[in-house]
Coordinates of N, CA and C in Angstrom, one line a residue:
Chain A
S1 N 42.2 162.6 45.0 CA 41.7 163.2 44.1 C 42.0 164.9 43.4
Q2 N 41.9 165.2 42.2 CA 42.0 166.7 42.3 C 41.0 167.4 42.2
K3 N 41.3 168.4 42.6 CA 39.4 170.0 43.4 C 40.5 171.2 42.7
I4 N 39.0 171.6 43.3 CA 39.7 173.4 42.9 C 38.9 173.8 43.4
E5 N 39.7 174.7 44.0 CA 37.4 175.3 45.0 C 38.0 176.6 45.0
Q6 N 37.0 178.3 45.1 CA 36.5 179.4 44.8 C 36.1 179.3 46.1
N7 N 36.5 180.7 46.6 CA 36.3 180.0 48.4 C 35.2 180.4 48.2
S8 N 34.4 181.2 47.5 CA 32.8 181.3 47.4 C 31.8 181.3 46.5
E9 N 31.0 181.1 46.4 CA 30.2 181.5 45.4 C 29.7 182.9 45.3
A10 N 30.1 183.5 46.0 CA 29.7 184.9 46.1 C 29.8 186.0 47.1
L11 N 30.5 187.1 46.0 CA 31.2 187.9 46.7 C 30.4 189.5 46.8
N12 N 29.8 190.5 48.1 CA 28.9 191.9 47.6 C 30.2 192.3 47.8
I13 N 30.5 193.2 47.3 CA 31.3 194.5 48.7 C 30.5 196.2 47.6
Q14 N 31.2 197.0 48.6 CA 30.5 198.1 47.7 C 31.7 198.7 46.3
E15 N 31.3 199.9 46.4 CA 32.4 200.8 45.2 C 33.5 201.4 45.3
G16 N 33.8 201.1 44.7 CA 35.5 201.6 45.5 C 36.4 201.1 46.2
K17 N 36.1 200.1 47.0 CA 36.1 198.8 47.9 C 37.4 198.2 46.6
T18 N 37.6 197.4 47.7 CA 39.2 196.0 46.6 C 38.5 194.7 47.4
A19 N 38.0 194.3 45.2 CA 37.4 192.7 45.6 C 38.6 191.6 46.0
T20 N 38.9 190.7 46.5 CA 39.4 189.7 46.6 C 39.3 188.8 46.2
L21 N 39.1 187.4 45.3 CA 38.1 186.0 45.2 C 40.4 185.1 45.1
T22 N 39.8 184.5 46.0 CA 40.4 183.4 46.6 C 40.1 181.9 45.8
C23 N 41.1 180.9 45.3 CA 41.2 179.4 44.5 C 42.1 178.2 44.4
N24 N 41.8 177.5 45.3 CA 42.5 177.2 46.4 C 42.6 175.8 45.4
Y25 N 43.5 174.6 45.3 CA 43.2 173.4 44.9 C 44.0 172.3 45.3
T26 N 43.9 171.1 44.2 CA 44.6 170.1 45.6 C 45.1 168.5 43.8
N27 N 46.6 168.6 44.8 CA 46.9 167.6 43.1 C 46.8 167.2 42.2
Y28 N 47.5 168.5 42.9 CA 47.8 169.1 40.8 C 49.1 170.3 40.8
S29 N 50.1 169.6 39.7 CA 51.4 171.0 39.5 C 50.6 171.7 38.1
P30 N 50.2 172.6 38.5 CA 49.9 173.0 37.4 C 51.5 174.2 36.5
A31 N 51.7 174.6 35.3 CA 51.9 175.3 34.8 C 52.0 176.4 34.7
Y32 N 50.6 176.5 34.5 CA 49.8 178.2 34.4 C 48.2 178.0 35.4
L33 N 48.4 179.4 36.6 CA 46.9 179.1 37.0 C 46.7 181.3 35.8
Q34 N 45.3 180.2 36.0 CA 44.1 181.9 34.3 C 43.4 182.3 35.2
W35 N 42.6 183.7 34.8 CA 41.4 183.3 35.2 C 40.7 184.6 34.4
Y36 N 39.2 183.9 34.0 CA 38.2 184.4 33.4 C 37.2 185.5 35.0
R37 N 36.3 186.2 33.3 CA 35.6 186.1 33.6 C 34.2 186.4 33.1
Q38 N 32.9 185.5 33.1 CA 31.3 185.5 33.1 C 30.7 185.9 33.5
D39 N 29.9 186.7 32.3 CA 28.7 187.3 32.5 C 28.2 186.5 32.4
P40 N 26.9 186.9 32.5 CA 25.8 185.7 31.9 C 25.0 185.5 31.0
G41 N 25.3 184.1 30.4 CA 24.6 183.9 28.8 C 25.2 184.1 28.2
R42 N 26.7 183.9 28.2 CA 27.8 184.6 27.4 C 29.1 183.6 27.9
G43 N 30.1 183.8 27.3 CA 30.9 182.6 27.3 C 32.3 184.0 27.5
P44 N 33.5 183.4 28.9 CA 34.2 183.0 29.6 C 35.5 184.3 28.6
V45 N 35.6 185.0 29.8 CA 36.9 185.9 28.7 C 37.6 186.0 29.7
F46 N 39.1 185.6 29.2 CA 40.3 185.5 29.5 C 40.7 186.8 29.8
L47 N 41.2 186.8 31.7 CA 41.3 188.1 32.5 C 43.1 188.0 32.1
L48 N 43.8 187.3 32.7 CA 45.4 187.7 33.5 C 46.5 184.8 33.3
L49 N 46.7 185.0 32.8 CA 47.3 184.1 33.3 C 48.9 184.1 34.1
I50 N 48.8 183.2 34.8 CA 50.5 183.3 36.5 C 50.7 182.0 35.6
R51 N 52.6 181.9 35.6 CA 52.7 181.2 35.4 C 53.7 180.4 36.7
E52 N 53.9 179.1 36.6 CA 54.3 178.8 38.2 C 55.5 178.8 38.9
N53 N 56.5 179.9 38.4 CA 57.4 180.8 38.8 C 57.6 182.6 39.0
E54 N 55.6 182.7 38.8 CA 55.8 184.2 38.8 C 55.0 184.4 40.2
K55 N 55.3 185.6 40.5 CA 54.8 185.3 42.3 C 53.1 186.2 42.0
E56 N 53.6 186.5 40.6 CA 52.5 188.3 40.8 C 52.7 188.7 39.7
K57 N 51.6 189.3 39.3 CA 50.9 189.4 38.0 C 50.2 189.9 37.9
R58 N 49.9 192.1 37.6 CA 49.3 193.3 36.9 C 48.1 193.2 35.9
K59 N 47.5 193.8 35.9 CA 46.8 194.5 34.6 C 45.8 195.9 34.8
E60 N 46.3 196.8 34.7 CA 45.2 197.7 35.1 C 45.2 197.8 36.4
R61 N 43.3 197.5 36.5 CA 43.3 197.4 38.8 C 43.1 195.9 38.4
L62 N 43.4 194.8 38.4 CA 43.5 194.2 38.7 C 45.7 193.3 38.9
K63 N 45.0 192.2 40.0 CA 46.5 191.4 40.3 C 46.2 190.4 40.9
V64 N 47.0 189.9 40.3 CA 47.1 188.3 41.2 C 48.3 187.6 42.0
T65 N 48.1 186.9 41.9 CA 49.2 186.4 42.5 C 49.0 184.5 43.6
F66 N 50.3 183.6 42.5 CA 50.1 182.8 43.0 C 51.4 181.6 44.5
D67 N 50.7 180.8 44.7 CA 51.6 180.5 45.6 C 51.4 178.9 45.6
T68 N 53.2 178.3 44.5 CA 52.4 176.6 45.4 C 52.8 175.6 45.8
T69 N 53.1 177.1 46.7 CA 53.6 176.4 48.4 C 52.4 176.2 48.3
L70 N 51.8 176.6 49.1 CA 50.2 176.9 49.6 C 49.2 176.4 48.3
K71 N 49.2 176.8 47.7 CA 48.5 176.0 46.5 C 47.8 177.2 46.3
Q72 N 47.1 178.3 46.5 CA 47.1 179.3 46.5 C 47.2 179.9 44.9
S73 N 45.9 180.6 45.0 CA 45.6 182.0 44.2 C 45.0 183.0 44.2
L74 N 45.3 184.0 44.6 CA 45.2 185.5 44.5 C 43.8 186.1 43.6
F75 N 43.0 187.1 43.9 CA 42.4 187.5 42.9 C 42.0 188.4 42.9
H76 N 42.5 189.8 42.7 CA 42.7 191.6 43.5 C 41.6 192.1 42.3
I77 N 40.8 192.4 42.7 CA 40.5 194.2 41.7 C 40.1 195.2 42.6
T78 N 41.0 196.1 42.3 CA 41.0 197.8 42.7 C 40.2 198.7 42.2
A79 N 39.6 198.8 43.3 CA 38.4 200.2 43.3 C 37.2 200.2 42.3
S80 N 37.1 198.7 42.9 CA 36.4 198.2 42.1 C 34.2 199.2 41.7
Q81 N 34.4 199.1 40.0 CA 33.0 199.3 39.5 C 31.6 198.4 39.9
P82 N 30.6 199.0 39.6 CA 29.5 198.1 39.1 C 29.5 198.0 37.9
A83 N 30.7 197.9 37.0 CA 30.9 197.1 35.8 C 31.8 195.7 36.4
D84 N 32.1 195.5 37.4 CA 32.4 194.8 37.3 C 31.9 193.9 37.7
S85 N 30.8 193.0 38.2 CA 30.1 192.3 38.4 C 30.3 191.5 37.6
A86 N 30.0 189.9 38.0 CA 30.0 189.1 36.8 C 30.6 187.8 37.6
T87 N 30.6 186.9 37.1 CA 31.9 184.8 37.9 C 33.0 185.3 37.2
Y88 N 33.7 185.1 38.1 CA 34.7 185.1 37.7 C 35.4 183.7 38.0
L89 N 36.2 182.5 37.2 CA 36.3 181.5 37.1 C 37.7 181.1 37.6
C90 N 38.1 180.2 37.7 CA 39.6 180.2 37.8 C 40.0 179.0 37.5
A91 N 41.3 178.5 36.4 CA 41.0 177.5 35.9 C 42.6 177.1 35.5
L92 N 43.7 175.8 36.1 CA 43.9 175.2 36.1 C 45.2 174.4 35.4
D93 N 46.2 174.9 34.4 CA 46.5 173.9 33.3 C 48.1 173.1 33.6
D94 N 47.9 171.6 34.4 CA 48.8 170.8 34.3 C 49.6 170.9 33.9
T95 N 51.0 170.8 33.6 CA 51.6 169.9 33.3 C 51.9 169.5 32.0
N96 N 52.1 170.3 30.2 CA 51.9 169.6 29.5 C 51.0 168.5 29.1
A97 N 49.6 169.1 30.5 CA 48.4 168.2 30.2 C 47.6 168.8 29.1
G98 N 47.7 169.8 28.2 CA 46.8 170.0 27.3 C 45.7 170.2 27.7
K99 N 44.9 170.2 28.8 CA 44.2 171.5 29.0 C 43.8 171.6 29.9
S100 N 42.7 172.4 29.9 CA 42.6 172.8 31.5 C 41.6 173.0 32.1
T101 N 41.1 172.6 33.3 CA 40.2 172.5 34.1 C 39.8 174.6 35.6
F102 N 38.5 174.2 35.3 CA 37.6 175.4 35.9 C 37.3 174.8 37.3
G103 N 37.0 175.7 38.0 CA 37.0 175.9 39.4 C 35.2 176.8 39.2
D104 N 34.3 176.4 40.1 CA 32.8 176.8 39.3 C 32.7 178.0 39.7
G105 N 33.4 179.1 40.2 CA 33.3 181.0 39.7 C 32.7 180.8 41.2
T106 N 33.0 181.9 41.0 CA 33.0 183.0 42.3 C 31.5 184.2 41.8
T107 N 30.7 184.3 42.3 CA 30.2 185.8 41.9 C 30.0 187.5 42.6
L108 N 31.0 187.7 42.1 CA 31.5 188.8 42.6 C 29.9 190.4 42.0
T109 N 29.6 191.0 42.9 CA 28.2 192.2 43.0 C 28.9 193.2 43.1
V110 N 29.2 194.1 42.4 CA 29.7 195.5 43.2 C 28.7 196.7 43.3
K111 N 27.5 197.2 44.2 CA 27.0 197.4 44.8 C 27.1 199.5 44.6
P112 N 26.7 200.0 44.3 CA 26.8 201.2 43.8 C 26.7 202.4 45.3
Chain B
D1 N 37.4 189.8 11.5 CA 37.6 190.2 13.2 C 37.5 187.9 13.2
G2 N 38.8 187.8 14.1 CA 38.9 186.9 14.2 C 38.3 186.4 15.8
G3 N 37.7 185.1 15.7 CA 37.4 184.4 16.8 C 36.5 183.5 16.4
I4 N 35.8 183.0 18.2 CA 35.2 181.4 17.7 C 33.7 181.8 16.9
T5 N 32.7 180.8 16.9 CA 31.9 181.1 16.1 C 30.8 179.8 16.6
Q6 N 29.5 179.5 17.9 CA 29.1 178.4 17.5 C 27.6 179.1 16.8
S7 N 27.2 177.8 17.1 CA 25.7 177.4 16.6 C 25.1 176.0 16.5
P8 N 24.1 176.2 16.6 CA 23.2 177.8 17.4 C 23.1 177.5 18.5
K9 N 22.1 178.8 18.6 CA 22.4 179.8 20.1 C 21.7 179.5 20.6
Y10 N 20.2 179.0 20.0 CA 19.3 177.5 20.9 C 19.2 176.8 20.4
L11 N 19.7 175.2 21.5 CA 18.4 174.7 20.4 C 17.3 173.9 21.2
F12 N 16.5 173.5 20.8 CA 15.5 172.3 21.9 C 15.4 170.8 20.6
R13 N 14.9 169.7 21.8 CA 15.7 169.1 21.4 C 14.6 168.1 22.5
K14 N 14.1 166.6 21.7 CA 13.3 166.1 21.9 C 13.9 164.9 22.4
E15 N 13.1 164.0 22.9 CA 13.8 162.5 24.0 C 14.7 161.5 23.0
G16 N 16.1 161.1 23.0 CA 15.5 160.5 22.3 C 16.3 160.8 21.1
Q17 N 15.9 161.7 20.5 CA 17.1 162.4 18.9 C 19.1 162.8 19.8
N18 N 19.0 163.0 18.0 CA 21.1 163.3 18.3 C 21.1 164.6 17.7
V19 N 21.8 165.7 18.2 CA 21.5 167.1 17.9 C 23.4 167.2 17.8
T20 N 23.2 168.4 16.4 CA 25.2 168.0 16.4 C 25.5 170.0 17.2
L21 N 26.2 169.7 17.4 CA 26.4 171.6 17.8 C 27.9 171.9 16.9
S22 N 27.7 173.6 16.6 CA 29.1 174.0 14.8 C 30.4 174.0 16.5
C23 N 31.1 174.1 15.7 CA 32.8 174.6 16.9 C 33.3 175.1 15.3
E24 N 33.3 177.0 15.2 CA 34.2 177.2 13.7 C 35.0 177.9 14.4
Q25 N 36.2 177.3 14.3 CA 36.9 179.2 14.7 C 38.5 179.5 13.1
N26 N 38.6 181.2 13.4 CA 39.3 181.3 12.5 C 40.5 182.4 12.3
L27 N 41.4 181.7 14.2 CA 42.0 182.4 15.0 C 43.4 181.4 14.8
N28 N 43.2 180.0 13.8 CA 45.1 179.5 13.1 C 44.9 178.7 14.9
H29 N 44.2 178.3 15.5 CA 44.5 177.3 16.5 C 44.7 176.0 16.3
D30 N 45.8 175.6 17.1 CA 45.6 173.9 17.0 C 44.6 173.5 17.9
A31 N 45.1 173.7 19.1 CA 43.5 173.3 19.7 C 42.8 173.9 20.2
M32 N 41.6 172.9 20.6 CA 40.0 173.4 20.0 C 39.4 171.6 21.7
Y33 N 38.5 172.5 22.3 CA 38.0 172.1 23.4 C 36.7 172.3 23.5
W34 N 35.9 171.9 24.1 CA 34.4 170.7 24.0 C 34.1 171.0 26.2
Y35 N 32.9 172.1 27.0 CA 33.3 172.4 28.0 C 31.5 172.2 27.9
R36 N 30.9 171.5 29.5 CA 29.0 171.7 29.9 C 29.1 172.4 30.7
Q37 N 28.0 173.3 30.6 CA 28.4 174.6 32.3 C 26.4 174.1 32.8
D38 N 26.7 173.6 33.2 CA 25.3 173.4 34.1 C 24.9 175.1 35.1
P39 N 23.7 175.0 36.2 CA 24.0 176.5 36.3 C 24.8 176.7 37.2
G40 N 24.5 177.6 37.5 CA 25.5 178.1 39.0 C 27.5 177.0 39.3
Q41 N 27.5 176.2 38.2 CA 29.0 175.3 38.2 C 29.7 175.7 37.3
G42 N 30.4 175.5 37.4 CA 31.7 175.5 36.8 C 31.5 175.2 35.0
L43 N 33.3 174.9 34.8 CA 32.4 174.5 33.1 C 33.9 173.0 33.5
R44 N 33.1 171.8 32.5 CA 33.3 170.6 32.9 C 34.0 169.8 31.8
L45 N 35.5 169.0 31.1 CA 35.6 169.5 29.9 C 35.1 167.9 29.4
I46 N 34.4 167.7 28.0 CA 34.0 167.3 27.4 C 35.1 166.1 26.5
Y47 N 35.4 167.1 25.6 CA 36.4 166.2 24.8 C 37.4 167.2 24.4
Y48 N 38.6 167.0 24.0 CA 39.0 167.6 23.6 C 40.5 167.5 22.3
S49 N 40.9 168.5 21.6 CA 41.2 168.5 20.7 C 43.3 169.1 20.0
Q50 N 43.7 168.1 20.1 CA 45.7 168.9 19.9 C 45.8 169.3 18.7
I51 N 45.2 168.6 17.3 CA 45.1 168.7 16.4 C 44.5 167.8 16.1
V52 N 45.1 168.3 14.2 CA 42.7 167.7 13.5 C 44.1 166.1 13.1
N53 N 42.3 165.7 12.9 CA 42.0 164.0 12.8 C 43.0 163.4 14.8
D54 N 42.4 163.8 15.9 CA 43.3 163.9 16.4 C 42.2 164.1 17.7
F55 N 41.5 164.1 19.1 CA 40.7 164.5 19.4 C 41.0 163.4 21.3
Q56 N 41.4 163.3 22.1 CA 41.0 162.8 23.7 C 40.1 163.7 24.2
K57 N 39.2 162.2 25.1 CA 38.1 162.1 25.8 C 38.7 163.3 27.8
G58 N 37.9 163.7 28.2 CA 37.4 164.3 28.8 C 37.0 164.2 30.3
D59 N 36.1 164.8 31.1 CA 36.1 164.3 31.7 C 34.5 163.8 32.1
I60 N 34.2 164.0 30.5 CA 32.6 163.6 30.8 C 31.2 163.4 29.6
A61 N 32.8 162.4 29.4 CA 32.5 162.4 27.7 C 31.9 161.6 27.3
E62 N 30.4 160.4 28.5 CA 30.6 159.4 27.9 C 28.7 159.8 27.4
G63 N 28.4 159.4 25.1 CA 26.8 160.0 25.6 C 27.3 161.0 24.5
Y64 N 29.0 161.6 24.8 CA 28.2 163.0 23.5 C 29.8 162.3 22.2
S65 N 29.5 162.3 21.0 CA 31.0 162.7 20.1 C 31.2 163.8 19.3
V66 N 32.3 163.3 18.9 CA 33.5 164.4 17.9 C 34.8 164.3 17.1
S67 N 34.6 165.0 16.1 CA 35.4 165.0 15.4 C 35.9 165.9 14.8
R68 N 37.6 166.5 14.4 CA 37.9 166.9 13.5 C 39.1 166.3 13.1
E69 N 38.0 166.4 11.3 CA 38.6 166.4 10.4 C 39.2 168.0 9.4
K70 N 38.9 169.5 10.0 CA 39.4 170.3 9.6 C 39.8 170.8 10.8
K71 N 40.8 171.6 10.2 CA 42.3 172.6 11.8 C 40.7 173.5 12.2
E72 N 40.1 174.4 11.3 CA 39.2 175.4 12.0 C 37.8 174.9 11.9
S73 N 37.7 173.2 12.4 CA 36.7 173.6 12.6 C 35.9 171.4 13.7
F74 N 35.0 172.0 15.2 CA 34.6 171.4 15.5 C 33.2 170.3 16.0
P75 N 33.0 169.9 16.0 CA 31.3 170.3 16.4 C 31.7 168.4 17.4
L76 N 29.9 169.2 18.0 CA 29.7 168.5 19.2 C 28.0 167.4 18.8
T77 N 28.6 166.4 19.2 CA 27.6 165.8 18.9 C 27.2 165.2 20.1
V78 N 25.5 165.2 20.9 CA 24.9 165.0 21.8 C 24.6 164.2 21.4
T79 N 24.6 162.8 21.9 CA 23.4 161.6 21.7 C 23.1 160.7 22.3
S80 N 22.0 160.6 21.5 CA 20.6 159.7 23.2 C 20.8 159.1 24.6
A81 N 22.5 158.7 24.3 CA 23.0 158.6 25.1 C 23.2 158.7 26.5
Q82 N 22.4 160.3 26.1 CA 23.1 161.4 27.5 C 22.4 161.5 28.5
K83 N 22.1 160.9 29.0 CA 21.5 160.9 30.2 C 21.1 162.2 30.5
N84 N 21.2 163.2 30.9 CA 21.4 164.7 31.3 C 21.3 166.2 30.1
P85 N 21.0 166.3 28.7 CA 21.6 167.2 28.5 C 21.3 168.2 28.4
T86 N 20.4 168.7 29.2 CA 20.4 170.1 28.9 C 21.0 171.4 29.2
A87 N 21.6 171.5 29.3 CA 22.6 172.5 29.8 C 23.3 173.4 28.7
F88 N 24.2 174.3 29.3 CA 25.1 175.7 28.1 C 26.4 174.8 28.0
Y89 N 26.5 174.9 26.2 CA 27.6 173.9 26.4 C 28.8 174.8 25.9
L90 N 30.3 175.4 25.8 CA 31.1 175.6 24.9 C 32.1 175.5 24.4
C91 N 32.8 176.3 23.0 CA 34.3 175.1 22.6 C 35.0 176.8 23.0
A92 N 35.8 176.5 22.5 CA 37.2 177.0 23.1 C 38.4 176.3 22.3
S93 N 39.1 177.3 21.6 CA 40.9 177.2 21.4 C 41.3 177.2 21.9
S94 N 42.4 177.1 21.3 CA 43.8 177.8 22.5 C 45.1 177.9 20.8
L95 N 46.5 177.9 21.7 CA 47.1 177.8 19.7 C 47.9 176.4 20.3
G96 N 47.8 175.8 21.5 CA 48.7 174.3 21.5 C 49.9 174.2 21.1
G97 N 50.7 173.3 21.9 CA 51.6 173.0 22.6 C 51.7 172.5 23.6
G98 N 51.7 171.7 24.6 CA 52.3 171.5 25.8 C 51.5 172.7 26.1
P99 N 50.4 173.2 27.7 CA 50.7 173.8 28.7 C 49.4 174.4 27.9
T100 N 47.9 174.5 28.3 CA 47.0 175.0 26.9 C 47.0 177.1 26.8
G101 N 48.2 177.5 27.9 CA 47.2 179.0 27.5 C 46.3 179.7 28.3
E102 N 45.8 180.5 27.1 CA 44.5 181.4 27.2 C 43.7 180.8 26.2
L103 N 43.0 181.0 26.3 CA 41.1 180.4 26.5 C 40.0 181.1 25.6
F104 N 40.2 181.6 24.4 CA 39.1 181.7 23.9 C 37.7 180.8 23.2
F105 N 36.1 181.8 24.0 CA 36.0 180.6 24.0 C 34.7 182.1 23.0
G106 N 33.8 181.1 22.5 CA 33.0 181.4 21.8 C 31.3 181.2 22.5
E107 N 30.2 181.9 22.0 CA 29.2 182.7 23.3 C 28.3 181.9 23.6
G108 N 28.8 180.1 22.9 CA 27.5 179.3 23.4 C 26.6 178.6 23.1
S109 N 26.3 177.3 23.1 CA 25.5 176.8 22.5 C 23.9 175.7 24.0
R110 N 22.9 176.5 24.2 CA 21.8 176.3 25.0 C 20.8 175.4 24.8
L111 N 21.4 174.0 24.8 CA 20.6 172.9 24.3 C 19.3 172.5 25.8
T112 N 18.0 172.9 24.8 CA 17.1 172.6 26.1 C 16.4 170.8 25.6
V113 N 16.2 169.6 26.4 CA 16.1 168.8 26.0 C 14.5 168.7 26.5
L114 N 13.8 169.1 25.7 CA 12.0 168.9 25.9 C 11.1 166.8 26.2

C-alpha cells in the first residue's frame, strides 16, 4: 500500500542550529515533492517544490533534497530561529494523478 | 489580493444536520481540492476537481458531497451520513493540468458537531 512517513512527530532544536526533517515514501512515483509550513489553526503555506529529476533545491535558509532511489526527501532549515517553529508537511504528487497526498507532518520547535 | 476564501471560519452543527462549507478563489485556477485535518494528523483528500462540472472522489469521500458549477467556487456539503464530521476543513487550488504543483490554501473552516 502507499505510505508517506515523516521522521517524527516533534523535533526540538536550539536556535542557530540546522533542523533536518525527513519524508520517506513507498509505492509512489512522484513527479513532484513539496514542503509546506502550517501554523496552528491556519492553512498550510507552500515553501518549496522539487521535481523527480532534481537532486537539490534551495531558497534562502531552506534546502530540499530528493532521492528517488531511496524514496526520501530531506528538508533543512539552516540558522534556525524561534519564528521557524511550526508544523512542516511533505506532499507527494503522483505522476499525472492530479492530486497531492500529505504526510502527517513534523512539529518543529526552535528554542532561544 | 488573489487568494482563497473559506467561510465560515467556525461552524457548529447538531447531529443529523447537513452543513455546507464555502470555498471561493480568484486565482483563475482550474483545479480545486477539499482536505480534512484531524488533530495531530496530516491532510486527507475528500474531493477534488480538475475542471468545471467535473470532480473526483478522494480518499475519504463517504458522507461528503461537492459541486463545481463555476470555476471560482467549490462548496463542500458535510451530510448527516458522515459519522465523525468534527474536524478542520481546508480548501485549496492549483493551476491544474497534469501534476498538482503548488497548492494555495484557504484559512480553513473548523466544524464542531454538538
